[in-house]
Coordinates of C-alpha atoms in Angstrom, one line a residue:
M1 CA -49.3 66.0 -210.9
E2 CA -51.1 68.9 -209.4
F3 CA -49.2 72.0 -208.1
L4 CA -50.1 75.1 -206.2
C5 CA -48.1 78.2 -207.2
Y6 CA -48.5 81.4 -205.2
H7 CA -46.5 84.3 -206.5
R8 CA -46.4 87.1 -203.9
D9 CA -46.1 90.7 -205.3
R10 CA -43.3 93.1 -204.4
S11 CA -44.6 96.3 -202.9
A12 CA -45.3 99.0 -205.4
S13 CA -45.3 96.6 -208.4
M14 CA -48.9 97.3 -209.5
P15 CA -47.9 99.6 -212.4
L16 CA -45.5 96.9 -213.8
R17 CA -48.2 94.2 -213.3
D18 CA -50.7 96.3 -215.2
A19 CA -48.2 96.8 -218.0
L20 CA -47.7 93.1 -218.3
L21 CA -51.4 92.0 -218.0
E22 CA -51.7 90.9 -221.7
A23 CA -48.3 89.0 -221.5
H24 CA -49.5 87.3 -218.4
W25 CA -52.8 86.3 -219.9
A26 CA -51.1 85.1 -223.1
Y27 CA -48.7 83.0 -221.1
M28 CA -51.6 81.4 -219.1
D29 CA -53.5 80.8 -222.3
G30 CA -50.8 78.2 -223.1
F31 CA -51.8 76.3 -219.9
A32 CA -55.6 76.6 -220.2
K33 CA -56.2 72.9 -220.3
Q34 CA -54.0 72.3 -217.3
L35 CA -55.3 75.0 -215.0
I36 CA -57.5 74.0 -212.1
A37 CA -57.8 77.5 -210.6
R38 CA -56.2 80.9 -211.0
G39 CA -56.6 84.4 -209.9
P40 CA -55.1 87.4 -208.1
T41 CA -55.1 88.2 -204.4
F42 CA -55.7 91.7 -203.1
D43 CA -54.9 94.0 -200.2
P44 CA -57.8 94.3 -197.7
A45 CA -59.1 97.5 -199.5
G46 CA -59.2 95.5 -202.8
E47 CA -57.2 98.3 -204.5
S48 CA -53.9 96.5 -205.2
C49 CA -52.9 93.0 -206.1
T50 CA -50.7 91.2 -203.5
G51 CA -50.1 88.1 -205.5
S52 CA -51.4 85.5 -208.0
V53 CA -52.4 81.9 -207.3
H54 CA -52.4 79.2 -210.0
I55 CA -53.3 75.6 -209.4
V56 CA -52.1 73.6 -212.3
D57 CA -51.8 70.0 -213.4
L58 CA -48.3 69.4 -215.0
P59 CA -46.2 66.3 -215.8
D60 CA -43.6 66.8 -213.1
A61 CA -41.8 69.1 -210.8
A62 CA -39.5 70.4 -213.5
A63 CA -42.5 71.5 -215.6
A64 CA -44.0 73.2 -212.5
R65 CA -40.8 75.1 -211.8
A66 CA -40.7 76.2 -215.5
F67 CA -44.3 77.3 -215.2
A68 CA -43.6 79.3 -212.1
F69 CA -40.4 81.0 -213.1
D70 CA -40.9 81.5 -216.8
E71 CA -44.1 83.5 -216.1
P72 CA -43.7 87.1 -217.5
N73 CA -44.5 88.8 -214.2
Y74 CA -41.9 86.8 -212.4
Q75 CA -39.3 87.4 -215.2
A76 CA -40.0 91.2 -215.0
G77 CA -39.7 91.4 -211.2
V78 CA -43.3 91.9 -210.2
Y79 CA -43.1 89.1 -207.7
R80 CA -40.9 89.0 -204.5
D81 CA -41.2 85.2 -203.9
V82 CA -42.9 82.1 -205.0
L83 CA -44.6 79.3 -203.0
L84 CA -44.6 76.2 -205.2
R85 CA -45.9 73.0 -203.7
R86 CA -47.4 69.7 -204.8
W87 CA -51.1 69.8 -204.2
R88 CA -54.0 67.3 -204.3
N89 CA -57.3 68.2 -205.8
T90 CA -59.7 66.6 -203.3
L91 CA -62.8 68.1 -204.9
G92 CA -61.8 66.7 -208.3
R93 CA -63.0 69.8 -210.2
T94 CA -61.8 73.1 -211.6
M95 CA -62.8 76.5 -210.3
W96 CA -64.9 76.9 -213.5
E97 CA -67.0 73.9 -212.3
F98 CA -67.7 75.5 -208.9
P99 CA -71.5 75.6 -208.7
G100 CA -71.4 79.1 -207.2
G101 CA -70.0 80.7 -210.4
R102 CA -67.5 83.4 -210.9
E103 CA -69.3 86.2 -209.1
G104 CA -71.1 86.8 -205.8
G105 CA -69.8 86.8 -202.2
N106 CA -66.3 87.3 -200.9
R107 CA -63.6 84.9 -202.1
Y108 CA -60.4 83.9 -200.3
L109 CA -57.2 82.0 -200.6
V110 CA -56.5 80.1 -197.4
L111 CA -53.0 78.7 -196.8
G112 CA -52.3 76.7 -193.7
L113 CA -48.6 76.0 -193.4
G114 CA -48.0 73.0 -191.2
E115 CA -45.6 70.3 -190.1
G116 CA -45.7 66.9 -188.5
E117 CA -48.7 64.6 -188.7
A118 CA -51.1 65.4 -191.6
V119 CA -54.5 67.0 -190.8
D120 CA -57.4 68.3 -192.8
L121 CA -56.6 66.0 -195.7
T122 CA -60.2 66.0 -196.8
P123 CA -62.6 68.9 -197.2
P124 CA -65.3 69.7 -194.7
T125 CA -68.3 67.5 -195.2
A126 CA -71.1 69.7 -193.9
P127 CA -73.2 70.6 -197.0
A128 CA -73.1 74.4 -196.3
E129 CA -69.3 74.3 -196.0
L130 CA -68.9 72.1 -199.1
D131 CA -71.1 74.4 -201.2
D132 CA -68.6 77.3 -200.6
L133 CA -65.4 75.4 -201.4
I134 CA -64.0 76.3 -204.8
A135 CA -60.8 74.3 -204.4
Y136 CA -59.4 72.3 -201.5
G137 CA -56.4 70.1 -200.9
P138 CA -53.3 69.2 -199.0
L139 CA -49.9 70.9 -199.8
L140 CA -47.3 68.3 -200.2
A141 CA -43.5 68.2 -200.2
D142 CA -41.6 67.3 -203.4
D143 CA -42.0 63.6 -202.7
G144 CA -45.7 64.0 -203.2
T145 CA -46.6 62.3 -199.9
T146 CA -45.2 64.4 -197.0
W147 CA -47.9 66.8 -195.8
V148 CA -46.7 70.5 -195.3
G149 CA -50.1 72.2 -195.1
T150 CA -53.5 72.8 -196.7
A151 CA -54.7 75.2 -199.4
A152 CA -58.2 76.2 -200.2
L153 CA -60.1 78.7 -202.3
V154 CA -63.4 79.5 -200.5
R155 CA -66.4 81.7 -200.7
A156 CA -67.1 83.1 -197.2
P157 CA -68.7 86.2 -195.6
D158 CA -65.3 87.2 -194.1
A159 CA -61.7 86.2 -193.6
A160 CA -62.3 84.6 -190.2
T161 CA -65.0 82.3 -191.7
A162 CA -62.8 81.5 -194.6
A163 CA -59.9 80.5 -192.2
A164 CA -62.3 78.2 -190.3
V165 CA -62.2 75.8 -193.3
L166 CA -59.1 74.5 -191.7
R167 CA -60.7 72.5 -188.9
T168 CA -57.5 72.0 -186.8
P169 CA -56.0 75.5 -186.7
D170 CA -53.7 74.6 -183.7
R171 CA -51.8 72.2 -186.0
Y172 CA -50.6 75.0 -188.3
A173 CA -47.5 77.1 -187.8
D174 CA -49.2 79.9 -189.8
I175 CA -52.5 80.5 -191.5
E176 CA -52.7 83.1 -194.2
V177 CA -56.0 84.4 -195.6
H178 CA -55.9 86.5 -198.8
D179 CA -58.7 88.2 -200.6
W180 CA -59.0 86.4 -204.0
S181 CA -61.0 86.5 -207.1
F182 CA -61.4 84.3 -210.2
G183 CA -58.7 85.1 -212.7
G184 CA -58.3 85.0 -216.4
R185 CA -59.4 87.1 -219.3
P186 CA -62.7 88.9 -218.7
T187 CA -65.6 86.8 -220.0
T188 CA -67.8 88.2 -222.7
T189 CA -71.5 87.7 -222.7

């Protein structure tokens, strides 16, 4: 089962987050084979983290809750809240398989929080839009079938273009767009 976990940072928690960086990476190393995508979100200036997104394939909801709430930053109080939802990987790949690579262009987390009849269950099909999708899928209730929104990681020139990946914006109660970057330990070349 795939889950999206978005930990939102408390204000002024950056020093604590920095102090726990190695503990966070070590914790995530234990889930390396299950991770579909990961990375921090940032304030508009790109100076401070505002959260962390992890998309992970785990056996069940109990394992997903343990993943989210045993995380060192959560345990230490870096995060103010957690969005944990079932998710479906409609692209069928990980962020590391994204043809655009780790670098280049602005990257965003787009969360469309909805209710009612499901929309945007499949990714855009225009080649230019599809080329910029890193991850895409519906957010689902605990039953795994009830649609509660859509989440995407996208490369786009700006936040408004990123938000446009949700083709029916009027169907969402709220759309959040967060500056995002590939996460994990720095790669060595």
